[in-house]
mmCIF file of C-alpha atoms in Angstrom:
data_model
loop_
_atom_site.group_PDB
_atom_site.id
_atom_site.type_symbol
_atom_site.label_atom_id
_atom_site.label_comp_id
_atom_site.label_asym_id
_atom_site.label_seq_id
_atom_site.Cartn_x
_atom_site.Cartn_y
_atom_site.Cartn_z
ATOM 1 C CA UNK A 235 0.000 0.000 0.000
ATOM 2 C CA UNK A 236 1.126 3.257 -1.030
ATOM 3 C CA UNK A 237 2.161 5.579 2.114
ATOM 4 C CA UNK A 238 1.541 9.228 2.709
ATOM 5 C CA UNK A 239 2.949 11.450 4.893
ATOM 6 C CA UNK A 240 1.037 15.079 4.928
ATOM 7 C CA UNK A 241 0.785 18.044 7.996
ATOM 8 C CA UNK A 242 -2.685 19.490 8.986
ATOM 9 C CA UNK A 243 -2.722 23.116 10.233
ATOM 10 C CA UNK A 244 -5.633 23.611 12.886
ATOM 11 C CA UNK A 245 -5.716 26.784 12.680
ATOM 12 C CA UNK A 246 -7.563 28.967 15.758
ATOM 13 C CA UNK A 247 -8.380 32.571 15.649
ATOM 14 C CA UNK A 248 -10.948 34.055 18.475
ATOM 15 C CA UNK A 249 -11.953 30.553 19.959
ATOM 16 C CA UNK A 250 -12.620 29.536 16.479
ATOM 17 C CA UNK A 251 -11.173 26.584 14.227
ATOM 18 C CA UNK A 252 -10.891 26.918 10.466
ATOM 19 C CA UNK A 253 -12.367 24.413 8.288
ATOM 20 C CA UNK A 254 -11.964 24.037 4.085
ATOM 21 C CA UNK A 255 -14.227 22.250 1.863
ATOM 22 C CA UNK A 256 -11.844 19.829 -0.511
ATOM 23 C CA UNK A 257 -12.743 21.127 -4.014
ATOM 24 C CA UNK A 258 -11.134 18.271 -6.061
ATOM 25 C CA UNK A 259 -11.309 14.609 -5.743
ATOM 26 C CA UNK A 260 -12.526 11.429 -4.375
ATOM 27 C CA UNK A 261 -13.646 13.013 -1.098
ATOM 28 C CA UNK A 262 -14.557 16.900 -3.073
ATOM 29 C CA UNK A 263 -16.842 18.564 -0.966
ATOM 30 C CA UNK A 264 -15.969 16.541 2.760
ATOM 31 C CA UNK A 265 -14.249 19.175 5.034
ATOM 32 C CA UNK A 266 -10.530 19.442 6.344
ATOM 33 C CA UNK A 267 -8.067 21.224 8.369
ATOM 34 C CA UNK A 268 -5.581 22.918 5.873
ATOM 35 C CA UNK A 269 -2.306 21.329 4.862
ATOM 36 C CA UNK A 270 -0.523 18.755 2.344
ATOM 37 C CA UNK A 271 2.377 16.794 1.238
ATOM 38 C CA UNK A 272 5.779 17.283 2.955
ATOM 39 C CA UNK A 273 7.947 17.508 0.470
ATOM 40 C CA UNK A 274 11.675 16.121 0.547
ATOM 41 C CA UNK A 275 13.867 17.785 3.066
ATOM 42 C CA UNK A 276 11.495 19.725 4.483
ATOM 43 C CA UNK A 277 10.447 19.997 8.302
ATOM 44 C CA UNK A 278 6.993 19.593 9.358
ATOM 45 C CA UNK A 279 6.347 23.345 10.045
ATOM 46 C CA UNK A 280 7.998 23.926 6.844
ATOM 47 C CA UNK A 281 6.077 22.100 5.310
ATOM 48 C CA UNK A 282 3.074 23.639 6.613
ATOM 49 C CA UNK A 283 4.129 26.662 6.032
ATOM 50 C CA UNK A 284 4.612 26.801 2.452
ATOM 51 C CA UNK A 285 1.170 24.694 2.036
ATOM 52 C CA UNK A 286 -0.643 27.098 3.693
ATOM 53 C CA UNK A 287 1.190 30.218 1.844
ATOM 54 C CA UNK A 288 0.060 28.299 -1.599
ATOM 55 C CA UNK A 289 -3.396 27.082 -0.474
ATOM 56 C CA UNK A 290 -4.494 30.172 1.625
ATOM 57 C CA UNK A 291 -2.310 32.702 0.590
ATOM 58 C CA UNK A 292 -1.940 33.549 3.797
ATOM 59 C CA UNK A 293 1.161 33.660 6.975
ATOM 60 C CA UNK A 294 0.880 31.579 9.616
ATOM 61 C CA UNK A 295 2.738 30.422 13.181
ATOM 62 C CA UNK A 296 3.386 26.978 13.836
ATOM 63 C CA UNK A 297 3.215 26.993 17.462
ATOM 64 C CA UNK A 298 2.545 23.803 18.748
ATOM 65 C CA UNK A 299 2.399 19.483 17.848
ATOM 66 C CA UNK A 300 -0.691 18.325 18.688
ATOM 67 C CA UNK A 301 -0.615 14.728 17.225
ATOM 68 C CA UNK A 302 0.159 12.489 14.553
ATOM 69 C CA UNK A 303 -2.516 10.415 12.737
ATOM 70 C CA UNK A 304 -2.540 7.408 11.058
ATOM 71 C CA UNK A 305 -5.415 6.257 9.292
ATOM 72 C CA UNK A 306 -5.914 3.926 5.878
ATOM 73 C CA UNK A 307 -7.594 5.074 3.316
ATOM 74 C CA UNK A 308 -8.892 2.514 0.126
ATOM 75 C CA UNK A 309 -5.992 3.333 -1.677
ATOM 76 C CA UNK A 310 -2.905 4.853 0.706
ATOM 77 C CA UNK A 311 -1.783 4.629 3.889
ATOM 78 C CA UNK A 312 -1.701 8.484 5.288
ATOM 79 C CA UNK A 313 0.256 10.015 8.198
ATOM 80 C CA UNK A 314 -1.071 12.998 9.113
ATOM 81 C CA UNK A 315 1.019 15.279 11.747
ATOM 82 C CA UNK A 316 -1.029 17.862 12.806
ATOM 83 C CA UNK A 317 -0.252 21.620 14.711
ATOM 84 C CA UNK A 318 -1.977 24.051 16.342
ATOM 85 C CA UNK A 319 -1.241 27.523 15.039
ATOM 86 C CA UNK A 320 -2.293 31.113 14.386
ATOM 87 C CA UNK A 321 -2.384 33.521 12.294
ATOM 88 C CA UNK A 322 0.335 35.941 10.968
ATOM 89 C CA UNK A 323 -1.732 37.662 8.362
ATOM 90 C CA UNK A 324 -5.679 38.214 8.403
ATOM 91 C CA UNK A 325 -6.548 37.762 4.630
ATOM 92 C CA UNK A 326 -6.984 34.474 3.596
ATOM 93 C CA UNK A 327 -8.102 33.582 0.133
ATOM 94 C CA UNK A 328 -9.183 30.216 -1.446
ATOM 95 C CA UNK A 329 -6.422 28.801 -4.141
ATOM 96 C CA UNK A 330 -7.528 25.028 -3.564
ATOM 97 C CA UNK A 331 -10.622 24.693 -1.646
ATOM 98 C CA UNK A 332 -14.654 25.613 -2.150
ATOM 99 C CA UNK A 333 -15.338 27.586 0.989
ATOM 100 C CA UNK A 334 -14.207 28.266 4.800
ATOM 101 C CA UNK A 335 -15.857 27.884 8.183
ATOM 102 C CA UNK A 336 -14.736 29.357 11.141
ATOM 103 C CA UNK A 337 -16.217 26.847 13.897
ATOM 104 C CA UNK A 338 -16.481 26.987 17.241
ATOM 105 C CA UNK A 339 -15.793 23.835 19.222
ATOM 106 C CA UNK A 340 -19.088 23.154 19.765
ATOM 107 C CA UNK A 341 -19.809 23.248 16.002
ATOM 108 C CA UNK A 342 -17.141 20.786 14.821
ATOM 109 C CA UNK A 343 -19.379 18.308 14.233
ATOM 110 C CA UNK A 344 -21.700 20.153 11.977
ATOM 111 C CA UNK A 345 -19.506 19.528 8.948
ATOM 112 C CA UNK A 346 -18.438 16.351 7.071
ATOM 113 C CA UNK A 347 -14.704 15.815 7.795
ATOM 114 C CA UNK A 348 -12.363 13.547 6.256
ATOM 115 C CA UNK A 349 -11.872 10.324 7.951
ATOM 116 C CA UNK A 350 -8.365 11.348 9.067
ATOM 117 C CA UNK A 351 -9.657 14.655 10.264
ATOM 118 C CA UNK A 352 -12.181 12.950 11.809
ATOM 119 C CA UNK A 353 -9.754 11.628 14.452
ATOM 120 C CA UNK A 354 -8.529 14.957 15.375
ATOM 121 C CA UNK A 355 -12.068 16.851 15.240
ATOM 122 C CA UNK A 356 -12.897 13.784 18.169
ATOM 123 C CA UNK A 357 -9.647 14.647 20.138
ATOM 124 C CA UNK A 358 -10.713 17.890 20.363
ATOM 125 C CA UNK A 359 -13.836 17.653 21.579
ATOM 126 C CA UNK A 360 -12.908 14.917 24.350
ATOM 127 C CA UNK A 361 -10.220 17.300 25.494
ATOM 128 C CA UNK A 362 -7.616 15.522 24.625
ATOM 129 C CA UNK A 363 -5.153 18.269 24.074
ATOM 130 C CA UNK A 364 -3.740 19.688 27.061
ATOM 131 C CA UNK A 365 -3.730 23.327 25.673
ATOM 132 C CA UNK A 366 -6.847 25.716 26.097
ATOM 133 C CA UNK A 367 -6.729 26.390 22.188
ATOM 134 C CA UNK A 368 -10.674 26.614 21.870
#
């Protein structure tokens, strides 16, 4: 099976977590945290850095690991390390995805995530981070 390896920005502004809509694909239309492929040589929070410049057009702060998810899709095996972080720059503008949700915690569950994200949107809620993020 083919393997993965991607980072996942949850991204918090005002007690709020954004959400994209995937625009493309197998899962278009299901909802994620922002991110992508690591590329070679690159860190994790470079990573995330760049794929957030190219899919939001936007600056952000990496400033904490949250977790790392593993999860099997039909066709891939994905790794998924996921952040929290903030903002650096207010404007954000869709390059890759249909829309944007700012959700409070309590609203998490009123989109449909990707299975992956899925995991993450359920660590939230049970408190499993030790930050107060949300």
């Amino acid at each position: 099976m083919k393997h993965i390896e991607v980072v996942a920005a949850i991204i918090r502004k005002g007690g709020n977590i954004l959400a994209t809509q995937r625009g493309y694909g197998d899962f278009k239309d299901w909802w994620e945290f922002p991110g992508g492929k690591m590329e070679t040589g690159e860190t994790p929070e470079e990573a995330l850095k760049r794929e957030i410049q190219e899919e939001l057009s936007t600056e952000i702060s990496v400033d904490e690991f949250l977790c790392t998810v593993e999860y099997d899709y039909p066709a891939f095996h994905l790794k998924m390390h996921c952040y929290l972080c903030s903002l650096l720059t207010e404007a954000l503008h869709l390059n890759e995805h249909e829309a944007a949700k700012w959700l409070r915690k309590d609203e998490l569950n009123s989109v449909r995530w990707l299975p992956a994200d899925l995991e993450v949107v359920a660590k939230i809620l049970q408190g499993y981070f030790k930050t107060s993020f949300i």
